[in-house]
């Protein structure tokens, strides 16, 4: 392979997600495979500005493929949003002889990388790591599959108590802008209703649907609510509203929160991370820059950063219909 890049940096930035460690491992080992030096950059762009780098070899990433979180730590950096901050980051990279980097993070991290690339003509590549799956240019982001499995397992447990006490549960899951998690776990865990940011079910239809499910002989119900659902009410307000209008139900609320971001990555996320790390490094080595690595139709794919950050990831509307049919 022809290339002039000799040292590649790798960082994790923004919110953490399961699979980030597997991606770090893959970047480090792909560098080792191609005889390129690899540097871990701690604490995202914050650590880049501070010059917080450590050389990593193939053995330094042993035993992390199954670990959640990120061994390199993650951070949000206000300073990197300024030209002066990015200049310091550039000087630090140059001082260490790092001539390209791979950033594992969300669209904010990619915007930062894109701006940096434009200012300093510095080779950059991105790997999407976020449980929300809200990035255009890939059908799966790292951590999303793990989060689905984590949430489905929890809902199964909540269902045990819901059915023992004839209760209705509103379960809030992550997803401020897109309903991928809510929609998929809703179908996967057999929820009666799924409330997502993309569709306004409306309070009347929600009550109607719950009444129908009660009339069909169901003694307990699960409603999955994405954080950013269109009805615009918090899960607690929904609980109050349903209790006022359906005294036959005892309603409980469960907000799953940060536990959705933790845990050991699923096999799918480990494999995806391994493939994305290889693609990111090998793309840099053949002179590509300013792209996000993604997966489409089970193939690795590159999307220019500007498209990845501007585009909107779309939910699969077919799942809404499947959910309606399943709750007949
Ligand atoms: P998550 O999806 O978890 O929010 P993210 O990558 O979108 O992840 P952000 O906090 O939006 O997280 O961005 C991470 C970091 O990227 C910011 O703290 C900042 O340092 C850098 N960044 C974001 N936007 C810009 C920008 N417009 N210019 C320069 N740097 C930016």
PDB file of N, CA, C and O in Angstrom, residues 186-226:
ATOM      1  N   UNK A 186     -39.655  -1.526  20.955  1.00  0.00           N
ATOM      2  CA  UNK A 186     -41.108  -1.645  21.079  1.00  0.00           C
ATOM      3  C   UNK A 186     -41.611  -2.888  20.357  1.00  0.00           C
ATOM      4  O   UNK A 186     -42.414  -3.657  20.905  1.00  0.00           O
ATOM      5  N   UNK A 187     -41.115  -3.089  19.159  1.00  0.00           N
ATOM      6  CA  UNK A 187     -41.512  -4.294  18.408  1.00  0.00           C
ATOM      7  C   UNK A 187     -40.883  -5.527  19.067  1.00  0.00           C
ATOM      8  O   UNK A 187     -41.556  -6.547  19.280  1.00  0.00           O
ATOM      9  N   UNK A 188     -39.610  -5.411  19.419  1.00  0.00           N
ATOM     10  CA  UNK A 188     -38.883  -6.567  19.968  1.00  0.00           C
ATOM     11  C   UNK A 188     -39.393  -7.026  21.321  1.00  0.00           C
ATOM     12  O   UNK A 188     -39.288  -8.204  21.668  1.00  0.00           O
ATOM     13  N   UNK A 189     -39.946  -6.097  22.102  1.00  0.00           N
ATOM     14  CA  UNK A 189     -40.428  -6.476  23.437  1.00  0.00           C
ATOM     15  C   UNK A 189     -41.952  -6.534  23.480  1.00  0.00           C
ATOM     16  O   UNK A 189     -42.536  -6.693  24.544  1.00  0.00           O
ATOM     17  N   UNK A 190     -42.591  -6.367  22.326  1.00  0.00           N
ATOM     18  CA  UNK A 190     -44.039  -6.508  22.256  1.00  0.00           C
ATOM     19  C   UNK A 190     -44.810  -5.414  22.968  1.00  0.00           C
ATOM     20  O   UNK A 190     -45.806  -5.681  23.646  1.00  0.00           O
ATOM     21  N   UNK A 191     -44.374  -4.147  22.799  1.00  0.00           N
ATOM     22  CA  UNK A 191     -45.089  -3.033  23.443  1.00  0.00           C
ATOM     23  C   UNK A 191     -46.446  -2.810  22.781  1.00  0.00           C
ATOM     24  O   UNK A 191     -46.607  -3.066  21.592  1.00  0.00           O
ATOM     25  N   UNK A 192     -47.399  -2.294  23.579  1.00  0.00           N
ATOM     26  CA  UNK A 192     -48.730  -2.006  23.039  1.00  0.00           C
ATOM     27  C   UNK A 192     -48.693  -0.746  22.180  1.00  0.00           C
ATOM     28  O   UNK A 192     -49.374  -0.638  21.189  1.00  0.00           O
ATOM     29  N   UNK A 193     -47.909   0.212  22.596  1.00  0.00           N
ATOM     30  CA  UNK A 193     -47.774   1.436  21.822  1.00  0.00           C
ATOM     31  C   UNK A 193     -46.326   1.907  21.849  1.00  0.00           C
ATOM     32  O   UNK A 193     -45.592   1.634  22.804  1.00  0.00           O
ATOM     33  N   UNK A 194     -45.961   2.632  20.785  1.00  0.00           N
ATOM     34  CA  UNK A 194     -44.604   3.168  20.702  1.00  0.00           C
ATOM     35  C   UNK A 194     -44.728   4.648  20.332  1.00  0.00           C
ATOM     36  O   UNK A 194     -45.353   4.983  19.324  1.00  0.00           O
ATOM     37  N   UNK A 195     -44.175   5.517  21.168  1.00  0.00           N
ATOM     38  CA  UNK A 195     -44.257   6.959  20.887  1.00  0.00           C
ATOM     39  C   UNK A 195     -42.882   7.470  20.482  1.00  0.00           C
ATOM     40  O   UNK A 195     -41.917   7.342  21.237  1.00  0.00           O
ATOM     41  N   UNK A 196     -42.818   8.026  19.264  1.00  0.00           N
ATOM     42  CA  UNK A 196     -41.518   8.431  18.706  1.00  0.00           C
ATOM     43  C   UNK A 196     -41.564   9.865  18.194  1.00  0.00           C
ATOM     44  O   UNK A 196     -42.643  10.397  17.931  1.00  0.00           O
ATOM     45  N   UNK A 197     -40.363  10.488  18.019  1.00  0.00           N
ATOM     46  CA  UNK A 197     -40.345  11.879  17.558  1.00  0.00           C
ATOM     47  C   UNK A 197     -40.885  12.045  16.136  1.00  0.00           C
ATOM     48  O   UNK A 197     -41.300  13.135  15.764  1.00  0.00           O
ATOM     49  N   UNK A 198     -40.861  10.997  15.341  1.00  0.00           N
ATOM     50  CA  UNK A 198     -41.245  11.120  13.931  1.00  0.00           C
ATOM     51  C   UNK A 198     -42.744  11.104  13.710  1.00  0.00           C
ATOM     52  O   UNK A 198     -43.218  11.442  12.634  1.00  0.00           O
ATOM     53  N   UNK A 199     -43.517  10.671  14.718  1.00  0.00           N
ATOM     54  CA  UNK A 199     -44.939  10.503  14.475  1.00  0.00           C
ATOM     55  C   UNK A 199     -45.748  11.012  15.659  1.00  0.00           C
ATOM     56  O   UNK A 199     -45.433  10.686  16.801  1.00  0.00           O
ATOM     57  N   UNK A 200     -46.782  11.772  15.373  1.00  0.00           N
ATOM     58  CA  UNK A 200     -47.632  12.266  16.452  1.00  0.00           C
ATOM     59  C   UNK A 200     -48.840  11.355  16.591  1.00  0.00           C
ATOM     60  O   UNK A 200     -49.808  11.458  15.844  1.00  0.00           O
ATOM     61  N   UNK A 201     -48.763  10.458  17.540  1.00  0.00           N
ATOM     62  CA  UNK A 201     -49.869   9.512  17.746  1.00  0.00           C
ATOM     63  C   UNK A 201     -51.090  10.256  18.295  1.00  0.00           C
ATOM     64  O   UNK A 201     -52.230   9.965  17.940  1.00  0.00           O
ATOM     65  N   UNK A 202     -50.845  11.242  19.145  1.00  0.00           N
ATOM     66  CA  UNK A 202     -51.953  12.004  19.726  1.00  0.00           C
ATOM     67  C   UNK A 202     -52.478  11.317  20.977  1.00  0.00           C
ATOM     68  O   UNK A 202     -52.510  10.093  21.072  1.00  0.00           O
ATOM     69  N   UNK A 203     -52.872  12.134  21.935  1.00  0.00           N
ATOM     70  CA  UNK A 203     -53.324  11.582  23.223  1.00  0.00           C
ATOM     71  C   UNK A 203     -54.608  10.770  23.086  1.00  0.00           C
ATOM     72  O   UNK A 203     -54.775   9.740  23.738  1.00  0.00           O
ATOM     73  N   UNK A 204     -55.515  11.236  22.204  1.00  0.00           N
ATOM     74  CA  UNK A 204     -56.782  10.513  22.049  1.00  0.00           C
ATOM     75  C   UNK A 204     -56.550   9.119  21.495  1.00  0.00           C
ATOM     76  O   UNK A 204     -57.130   8.131  21.965  1.00  0.00           O
ATOM     77  N   UNK A 205     -55.666   9.059  20.493  1.00  0.00           N
ATOM     78  CA  UNK A 205     -55.399   7.741  19.902  1.00  0.00           C
ATOM     79  C   UNK A 205     -54.681   6.827  20.883  1.00  0.00           C
ATOM     80  O   UNK A 205     -54.848   5.616  20.866  1.00  0.00           O
ATOM     81  N   UNK A 206     -53.878   7.426  21.738  1.00  0.00           N
ATOM     82  CA  UNK A 206     -53.193   6.610  22.742  1.00  0.00           C
ATOM     83  C   UNK A 206     -54.234   5.970  23.675  1.00  0.00           C
ATOM     84  O   UNK A 206     -54.194   4.756  23.940  1.00  0.00           O
ATOM     85  N   UNK A 207     -55.176   6.789  24.143  1.00  0.00           N
ATOM     86  CA  UNK A 207     -56.222   6.256  25.039  1.00  0.00           C
ATOM     87  C   UNK A 207     -57.049   5.191  24.326  1.00  0.00           C
ATOM     88  O   UNK A 207     -57.343   4.125  24.881  1.00  0.00           O
ATOM     89  N   UNK A 208     -57.386   5.501  23.077  1.00  0.00           N
ATOM     90  CA  UNK A 208     -58.189   4.564  22.275  1.00  0.00           C
ATOM     91  C   UNK A 208     -57.467   3.221  22.164  1.00  0.00           C
ATOM     92  O   UNK A 208     -58.052   2.158  22.344  1.00  0.00           O
ATOM     93  N   UNK A 209     -56.179   3.313  21.890  1.00  0.00           N
ATOM     94  CA  UNK A 209     -55.393   2.093  21.723  1.00  0.00           C
ATOM     95  C   UNK A 209     -55.307   1.299  23.040  1.00  0.00           C
ATOM     96  O   UNK A 209     -55.411   0.069  23.055  1.00  0.00           O
ATOM     97  N   UNK A 210     -55.159   2.021  24.157  1.00  0.00           N
ATOM     98  CA  UNK A 210     -55.087   1.332  25.457  1.00  0.00           C
ATOM     99  C   UNK A 210     -56.437   0.698  25.807  1.00  0.00           C
ATOM    100  O   UNK A 210     -56.505  -0.397  26.357  1.00  0.00           O
ATOM    101  N   UNK A 211     -57.519   1.402  25.448  1.00  0.00           N
ATOM    102  CA  UNK A 211     -58.864   0.850  25.725  1.00  0.00           C
ATOM    103  C   UNK A 211     -59.077  -0.415  24.899  1.00  0.00           C
ATOM    104  O   UNK A 211     -59.608  -1.414  25.376  1.00  0.00           O
ATOM    105  N   UNK A 212     -58.616  -0.347  23.635  1.00  0.00           N
ATOM    106  CA  UNK A 212     -58.773  -1.513  22.762  1.00  0.00           C
ATOM    107  C   UNK A 212     -58.006  -2.704  23.338  1.00  0.00           C
ATOM    108  O   UNK A 212     -58.481  -3.828  23.367  1.00  0.00           O
ATOM    109  N   UNK A 213     -56.805  -2.421  23.818  1.00  0.00           N
ATOM    110  CA  UNK A 213     -55.988  -3.527  24.330  1.00  0.00           C
ATOM    111  C   UNK A 213     -56.612  -4.110  25.607  1.00  0.00           C
ATOM    112  O   UNK A 213     -56.617  -5.315  25.821  1.00  0.00           O
ATOM    113  N   UNK A 214     -57.211  -3.249  26.415  1.00  0.00           N
ATOM    114  CA  UNK A 214     -57.907  -3.705  27.629  1.00  0.00           C
ATOM    115  C   UNK A 214     -59.109  -4.588  27.228  1.00  0.00           C
ATOM    116  O   UNK A 214     -59.312  -5.686  27.767  1.00  0.00           O
ATOM    117  N   UNK A 215     -59.859  -4.088  26.222  1.00  0.00           N
ATOM    118  CA  UNK A 215     -61.065  -4.809  25.787  1.00  0.00           C
ATOM    119  C   UNK A 215     -60.717  -6.160  25.170  1.00  0.00           C
ATOM    120  O   UNK A 215     -61.499  -7.114  25.234  1.00  0.00           O
ATOM    121  N   UNK A 216     -59.518  -6.246  24.596  1.00  0.00           N
ATOM    122  CA  UNK A 216     -59.147  -7.511  23.952  1.00  0.00           C
ATOM    123  C   UNK A 216     -58.642  -8.525  24.984  1.00  0.00           C
ATOM    124  O   UNK A 216     -58.157  -9.596  24.636  1.00  0.00           O
ATOM    125  N   UNK A 217     -58.692  -8.157  26.248  1.00  0.00           N
ATOM    126  CA  UNK A 217     -58.375  -9.127  27.297  1.00  0.00           C
ATOM    127  C   UNK A 217     -56.996  -8.979  27.905  1.00  0.00           C
ATOM    128  O   UNK A 217     -56.577  -9.769  28.741  1.00  0.00           O
ATOM    129  N   UNK A 218     -56.266  -7.914  27.504  1.00  0.00           N
ATOM    130  CA  UNK A 218     -54.924  -7.737  28.078  1.00  0.00           C
ATOM    131  C   UNK A 218     -55.029  -7.116  29.465  1.00  0.00           C
ATOM    132  O   UNK A 218     -55.768  -6.143  29.662  1.00  0.00           O
ATOM    133  N   UNK A 219     -54.285  -7.672  30.397  1.00  0.00           N
ATOM    134  CA  UNK A 219     -54.392  -7.168  31.762  1.00  0.00           C
ATOM    135  C   UNK A 219     -53.278  -6.184  32.083  1.00  0.00           C
ATOM    136  O   UNK A 219     -53.345  -5.429  33.053  1.00  0.00           O
ATOM    137  N   UNK A 220     -52.225  -6.179  31.276  1.00  0.00           N
ATOM    138  CA  UNK A 220     -51.129  -5.241  31.520  1.00  0.00           C
ATOM    139  C   UNK A 220     -50.658  -4.709  30.176  1.00  0.00           C
ATOM    140  O   UNK A 220     -50.912  -5.321  29.143  1.00  0.00           O
ATOM    141  N   UNK A 221     -50.006  -3.555  30.205  1.00  0.00           N
ATOM    142  CA  UNK A 221     -49.541  -2.975  28.948  1.00  0.00           C
ATOM    143  C   UNK A 221     -48.207  -2.269  29.125  1.00  0.00           C
ATOM    144  O   UNK A 221     -47.918  -1.741  30.195  1.00  0.00           O
ATOM    145  N   UNK A 222     -47.449  -2.286  28.044  1.00  0.00           N
ATOM    146  CA  UNK A 222     -46.172  -1.560  28.025  1.00  0.00           C
ATOM    147  C   UNK A 222     -46.270  -0.527  26.908  1.00  0.00           C
ATOM    148  O   UNK A 222     -46.617  -0.858  25.772  1.00  0.00           O
ATOM    149  N   UNK A 223     -45.945   0.724  27.229  1.00  0.00           N
ATOM    150  CA  UNK A 223     -45.848   1.756  26.195  1.00  0.00           C
ATOM    151  C   UNK A 223     -44.409   2.258  26.211  1.00  0.00           C
ATOM    152  O   UNK A 223     -43.912   2.680  27.254  1.00  0.00           O
ATOM    153  N   UNK A 224     -43.741   2.177  25.066  1.00  0.00           N
ATOM    154  CA  UNK A 224     -42.363   2.656  24.977  1.00  0.00           C
ATOM    155  C   UNK A 224     -42.390   4.082  24.432  1.00  0.00           C
ATOM    156  O   UNK A 224     -43.026   4.358  23.414  1.00  0.00           O
ATOM    157  N   UNK A 225     -41.708   4.979  25.138  1.00  0.00           N
ATOM    158  CA  UNK A 225     -41.719   6.397  24.770  1.00  0.00           C
ATOM    159  C   UNK A 225     -40.287   6.866  24.513  1.00  0.00           C
ATOM    160  O   UNK A 225     -39.435   6.753  25.389  1.00  0.00           O
ATOM    161  N   UNK A 226     -40.027   7.423  23.323  1.00  0.00           N
ATOM    162  CA  UNK A 226     -38.708   8.022  23.070  1.00  0.00           C
ATOM    163  C   UNK A 226     -38.669   9.370  23.761  1.00  0.00           C
ATOM    164  O   UNK A 226     -39.690  10.059  23.835  1.00  0.00           O
TER     165      UNK A 226
END
